[in-house]
Amino acid sequence: MSAASCLLTEDQFLCSICLDVFTDPVTIPCGHNFCKSCITEHLETSTMSQCPNCKEVFNRRPGLKVNTFISEMAAQFRQSAQQEASSSSSEQQVSKPGEVPCDVCTGTKLKALKSCLVCLASYCHTHLEPHLTTSGLKRHQLIDPVKNLESRICEKHDKLLELFCKNDQMCVCMLCSVTDHRTHDVVPLKEEYEGKKAELGKTEADIQQMIQKRRLKIEEIKQSVELSDKNADREMAEGVQVFSALKERVERSQAQLIHTLKEKQRETQKQAEGFIKELQQEISELEKRSSEVEQLSRSEDHLHLLQNFTSLNTAPPTKDWTGVRVHPPSYEGTVVRAVKQLEETLREQMKKLFEADLKRVQQYEVDVTLDPVTANPYLTLSDDGKQVYDSDVKKNLPDNPERFSVYSDVLAKQSFSSGRFYYKVQVKGKTDWDLGVAKESINRKGKITLSPQNGLWTIVLRNKNDYQACASPTVILCLQSGLEKVGVFVDYEEGLVSFNDVDDAALIYSFTGCSFTEKLYPYFSPSPNDGGKNSAPLIISPVNHTE
């Protein structure tokens, strides 16, 4: 019997009326078998005695007796099927907390494999079988198991949410589309799902790009810190060498110098560490969002994706790092300024140090030419734009907004809004002049007071021997000899404007702690001709990086 039963299939023991395994099977005259209760009900409700399968009509209602052979076979098949189902269920996973359980299982709930959006139920492997084999159920939409399937039903019309309203950005049912949303742009969930999924892909790519930019910014900051460390180490080594040679008399200055340099270094490191920490925090948030977006983009659950799309489609708030930089502080002249305080005993050492500084500064030398558009009408410029003097004769020039109309001033064509630059000017033979840098917005049509508050950082010569730094208040400069060539060095980020005697390799004056917020232009004034006494030109030196 067991050998024969293994050849039998479920279809052979199914009642064609109830589609279940026979219960009390009976055979009617045409030879077809049915459950006794099923065929009895059929014959009682039909107008004629007719077989449900072959439609054979009987002259009289047939007598019904249970077919014991088929009954025994059906019972054995039912027992075998139950044992198989029990064995299959034991191999399946029992639903754990947080997992979606099968809605059909009684007693121990097995883990659901799929949820049906039509039946609004979740099924384990065994109870999912009809949806995979029965033609009517195959058309149902299956998704990965989800909880709260009732949330997929329209609360107003009790219909499945299967459409999306683009106007209101919400999921709706069929009845909603012809009532409240009848004039709106309504599309199937799948169509909107595909579009939003594509957008999520772009969002994820954008987030990854943002992460990469911030990683590059971290590397840029680290490199800036390394450069700052090298500069600080170099400057500290020179400082130690100088002050060690002077022993006890300069130990205090040496300590102060090292403290100043290390403080700048620490400030740079602290700033960089702060930027890096912020960037790493943003990367962490972006990576978290990227993971969420990636998980959502892989979801096959249309409703879940659309309900979470708005909150995940945009990247979390981040800082715009485009203009953020860690600028190594300028150490040029630091040792020089410290040594200058011991001028009488340290003059020779200071000169050696400044010569070294000057060589480093000269690497930032730029080619500067005068801008005739800005020149006062009394000024005469050379054809190459390198020389300027007051001719004592006013030229007939258009009074354009850029031109200085009151004082004998002129700006360079070149402007600077970041970094460092250096240029040299010959002042030999003059009795009056102004040199320095000016911000773009300085007054060009009226009286100009030379001061940082008015956007000018300059030193001047008055009456042949009166050198001044135009600070607030004015600083009288005590120089050992007259100047013949002046160097001007600017570190925009450091807020430094420094003047030096090129021939004697000596510092003249430094404006420190400046705050630059706009373009800076090299500024020149040869001053009035003074009857020929001050007719010598200011001459901009050509760039020579081999000096």
XYZ file of C-alpha atoms in Angstrom, residues 188-513:
326
model
C 0.256 54.127 -10.257
C 2.410 53.516 -7.186
C 4.927 51.585 -9.238
C 5.465 54.462 -11.645
C 6.106 56.938 -8.837
C 8.176 54.329 -7.007
C 10.518 53.967 -9.981
C 10.929 57.728 -10.259
C 11.597 58.222 -6.572
C 13.970 55.269 -6.522
C 15.967 56.905 -9.316
C 16.048 60.145 -7.322
C 17.274 58.236 -4.280
C 20.079 56.845 -6.399
C 21.110 60.373 -7.336
C 20.818 61.494 -3.723
C 23.052 58.662 -2.625
C 25.603 59.603 -5.312
C 25.496 63.239 -4.170
C 26.036 62.232 -0.560
C 28.981 60.037 -1.526
C 30.435 62.990 -3.439
C 30.015 65.212 -0.390
C 31.752 62.603 1.751
C 34.632 62.421 -0.724
C 34.989 66.226 -0.805
C 35.195 66.322 2.970
C 37.778 63.575 3.042
C 39.843 65.566 0.547
C 39.371 68.651 2.710
C 40.713 66.727 5.705
C 43.806 65.798 3.693
C 44.207 69.429 2.614
C 43.995 70.588 6.236
C 46.492 67.967 7.354
C 48.916 69.093 4.659
C 48.507 72.697 5.794
C 49.295 71.648 9.342
C 52.378 69.769 8.148
C 53.568 72.876 6.303
C 52.914 74.959 9.390
C 54.938 72.511 11.479
C 57.853 72.634 9.038
C 57.850 76.420 9.000
C 57.605 76.568 12.767
C 60.402 74.013 13.202
C 62.629 75.943 10.807
C 62.000 79.242 12.512
C 62.456 77.782 15.966
C 65.775 76.253 14.951
C 67.063 79.612 13.741
C 65.824 81.327 16.848
C 67.464 78.793 19.141
C 70.746 79.178 17.269
C 70.729 82.967 17.637
C 69.764 83.120 21.284
C 71.999 80.244 22.304
C 75.002 82.159 20.920
C 74.175 85.131 23.147
C 73.729 82.934 26.244
C 72.241 84.461 29.365
C 71.692 87.990 28.054
C 69.165 86.767 25.537
C 67.643 83.738 27.284
C 64.528 85.678 28.142
C 64.067 86.794 24.527
C 64.691 83.258 23.342
C 61.978 81.858 25.602
C 59.554 84.533 24.492
C 60.287 83.825 20.837
C 59.714 80.087 21.209
C 56.522 80.729 23.157
C 55.197 82.991 20.405
C 56.022 80.522 17.653
C 54.567 77.569 19.502
C 51.448 79.532 20.286
C 50.915 80.185 16.572
C 51.577 76.534 15.866
C 49.112 75.427 18.538
C 46.482 77.825 17.247
C 46.901 76.432 13.753
C 46.704 72.852 15.037
C 43.710 73.671 17.206
C 41.924 75.271 14.261
C 42.741 72.294 12.044
C 41.596 69.800 14.699
C 38.335 71.692 15.030
C 37.768 71.593 11.248
C 38.680 67.901 11.094
C 36.325 67.075 13.953
C 33.486 68.945 12.224
C 34.231 67.212 8.925
C 34.364 63.782 10.564
C 31.057 64.453 12.304
C 29.503 65.463 8.966
C 30.974 62.364 7.312
C 29.478 60.228 10.075
C 26.061 61.830 9.563
C 26.348 61.543 5.786
C 27.413 57.891 5.995
C 24.457 57.202 8.271
C 22.137 58.928 5.802
C 23.798 57.108 2.908
C 23.130 53.788 4.629
C 19.494 54.739 5.212
C 19.095 55.910 1.611
C 20.752 52.767 0.278
C 18.474 50.578 2.400
C 15.409 52.515 1.279
C 16.450 52.446 -2.379
C 16.660 48.645 -2.232
C 13.185 48.319 -0.818
C 10.559 46.728 -3.015
C 7.884 48.143 -0.779
C 6.407 51.009 -2.799
C 4.509 52.563 0.066
C 7.400 52.351 2.517
C 9.736 54.036 0.040
C 7.317 56.828 -0.790
C 6.404 57.498 2.851
C 10.078 57.824 3.809
C 11.303 59.463 0.601
C 10.928 63.095 1.669
C 12.841 62.676 4.940
C 15.721 60.788 3.301
C 15.913 62.329 -0.183
C 17.860 65.370 0.959
C 21.266 65.261 2.569
C 21.427 66.309 6.247
C 22.361 69.957 6.919
C 26.071 70.428 6.356
C 28.527 73.290 6.336
C 29.787 74.738 3.055
C 33.507 73.902 3.231
C 34.436 75.436 -0.132
C 36.117 78.499 1.326
C 37.445 76.916 4.523
C 41.230 76.875 4.723
C 43.861 76.363 7.373
C 46.505 78.894 6.476
C 49.913 78.304 8.052
C 50.788 81.431 9.997
C 53.504 83.668 8.644
C 56.704 83.372 10.620
C 58.688 85.774 8.452
C 60.221 88.497 10.600
C 59.251 86.912 13.932
C 62.812 86.294 15.022
C 63.865 89.664 13.608
C 61.282 91.532 15.665
C 62.392 89.739 18.818
C 66.063 90.426 18.228
C 65.402 94.093 17.418
C 64.529 94.685 21.068
C 68.192 94.009 21.863
C 69.309 96.316 19.090
C 72.627 97.476 20.527
C 74.056 94.018 21.192
C 72.143 92.011 18.646
C 72.441 94.186 15.530
C 74.745 91.822 13.699
C 72.712 88.736 14.530
C 69.538 90.504 13.503
C 70.975 91.416 10.135
C 71.950 87.790 9.457
C 68.520 86.581 10.405
C 66.760 89.178 8.301
C 68.848 88.283 5.283
C 67.540 84.726 5.640
C 63.992 86.006 6.076
C 64.328 88.240 3.068
C 65.320 85.307 0.910
C 62.177 83.460 1.988
C 59.994 86.533 1.461
C 61.419 87.097 -1.995
C 59.979 83.794 -3.162
C 56.585 85.562 -3.052
C 57.769 88.440 -5.254
C 55.204 89.456 -7.875
C 55.428 91.473 -11.061
C 53.719 94.784 -10.300
C 52.840 97.450 -12.897
C 51.112 100.791 -12.452
C 47.523 101.301 -13.569
C 47.149 104.549 -15.598
C 43.370 104.445 -15.105
C 43.907 105.232 -11.394
C 46.739 107.789 -11.757
C 46.232 111.395 -10.665
C 46.355 113.743 -13.705
C 49.621 115.325 -12.448
C 51.441 111.982 -12.559
C 53.532 110.711 -15.442
C 53.912 106.947 -15.892
C 56.550 105.164 -17.962
C 55.461 103.081 -20.918
C 56.304 99.840 -19.108
C 54.278 100.902 -16.037
C 57.296 100.568 -13.720
C 58.032 104.278 -12.991
C 55.987 107.259 -11.812
C 56.753 110.896 -10.903
C 54.867 114.153 -10.454
C 55.398 116.313 -13.578
C 53.855 119.457 -12.051
C 51.687 119.643 -15.189
C 48.058 118.512 -15.117
C 47.026 116.292 -18.008
C 43.591 116.391 -19.601
C 42.308 112.961 -18.543
C 38.764 111.648 -18.032
C 37.662 111.802 -14.404
C 36.678 108.165 -14.207
C 35.604 106.651 -10.822
C 38.915 104.808 -10.389
C 41.144 107.887 -10.743
C 42.614 109.797 -7.766
C 41.612 113.405 -8.246
C 43.144 115.236 -5.257
C 46.441 113.597 -4.278
C 49.355 112.358 -6.428
C 48.401 108.702 -5.980
C 48.283 105.652 -8.232
C 47.486 101.963 -7.711
C 48.909 98.869 -9.347
C 46.934 96.902 -11.894
C 47.351 93.769 -9.811
C 45.111 93.024 -6.825
C 45.335 90.340 -4.134
C 42.619 88.775 -1.987
C 44.532 85.832 -0.509
C 47.996 84.420 0.011
C 51.290 86.327 0.198
C 52.996 88.786 -2.132
C 56.129 90.922 -2.161
C 57.415 93.758 -4.328
C 60.305 96.251 -4.210
C 60.388 99.960 -5.006
C 63.389 102.236 -5.520
C 62.983 105.548 -3.650
C 66.506 106.891 -4.167
C 66.823 110.654 -4.709
C 63.351 111.544 -3.417
C 62.423 113.868 -0.561
C 58.767 112.763 -0.197
C 56.876 109.535 -1.032
C 54.188 107.126 0.191
C 54.334 103.338 -0.220
C 52.207 100.421 0.891
C 48.925 98.716 0.098
C 45.352 100.010 -0.128
C 41.975 98.329 -0.072
C 39.873 98.564 -3.210
C 37.208 100.841 -1.725
C 39.444 103.702 -0.573
C 38.328 107.280 -1.249
C 39.750 108.427 -4.600
C 37.970 111.754 -4.983
C 38.569 113.598 -1.723
C 40.929 113.991 1.184
C 42.747 110.823 2.205
C 44.149 110.240 5.691
C 46.790 107.528 5.569
C 45.771 104.977 8.220
C 44.618 101.351 8.477
C 41.184 102.634 9.571
C 40.861 104.237 6.131
C 42.100 101.173 4.304
C 45.765 102.157 3.803
C 48.828 100.465 5.325
C 51.773 102.692 4.419
C 55.116 104.158 5.382
C 56.087 107.637 4.153
C 59.013 110.013 3.822
C 58.498 113.682 4.605
C 61.013 116.519 4.269
C 63.834 114.238 3.142
C 64.643 112.647 6.528
C 61.309 112.214 8.365
C 60.279 108.552 8.021
C 56.921 107.563 9.469
C 54.669 104.517 9.695
C 51.099 105.710 9.186
C 49.553 103.763 12.035
C 47.178 105.135 14.663
C 48.916 107.019 16.127
C 51.730 107.700 13.664
C 55.033 105.937 14.456
C 58.292 107.829 13.907
C 60.851 105.510 12.305
C 64.435 105.922 13.494
C 66.575 104.641 10.661
C 70.362 104.530 10.659
C 70.585 105.726 7.077
C 68.364 106.939 4.269
C 66.347 104.394 2.331
C 67.088 103.689 -1.313
C 65.029 100.576 -1.967
C 62.002 99.452 0.049
C 60.478 95.957 0.053
C 56.784 95.471 0.835
C 55.571 92.031 2.013
C 51.902 91.159 2.643
C 50.421 87.987 4.171
C 46.683 88.355 3.579
C 45.480 85.584 5.908
C 47.989 86.425 8.656
C 47.015 90.117 8.500
C 50.625 91.259 8.078
C 52.077 94.181 6.088
C 55.836 94.393 6.507
C 58.360 96.918 5.090
C 62.103 96.258 4.825
C 65.271 97.980 3.748
C 66.326 95.829 0.799
C 69.951 97.050 0.723
C 70.648 96.739 4.465
C 68.425 93.648 4.904
C 66.714 95.348 7.827
C 63.133 95.495 9.019
C 61.618 98.978 8.830
C 58.100 98.436 10.246
C 55.329 95.840 10.376
C 51.562 96.262 10.629
C 50.337 93.133 12.429
C 46.913 91.814 13.372
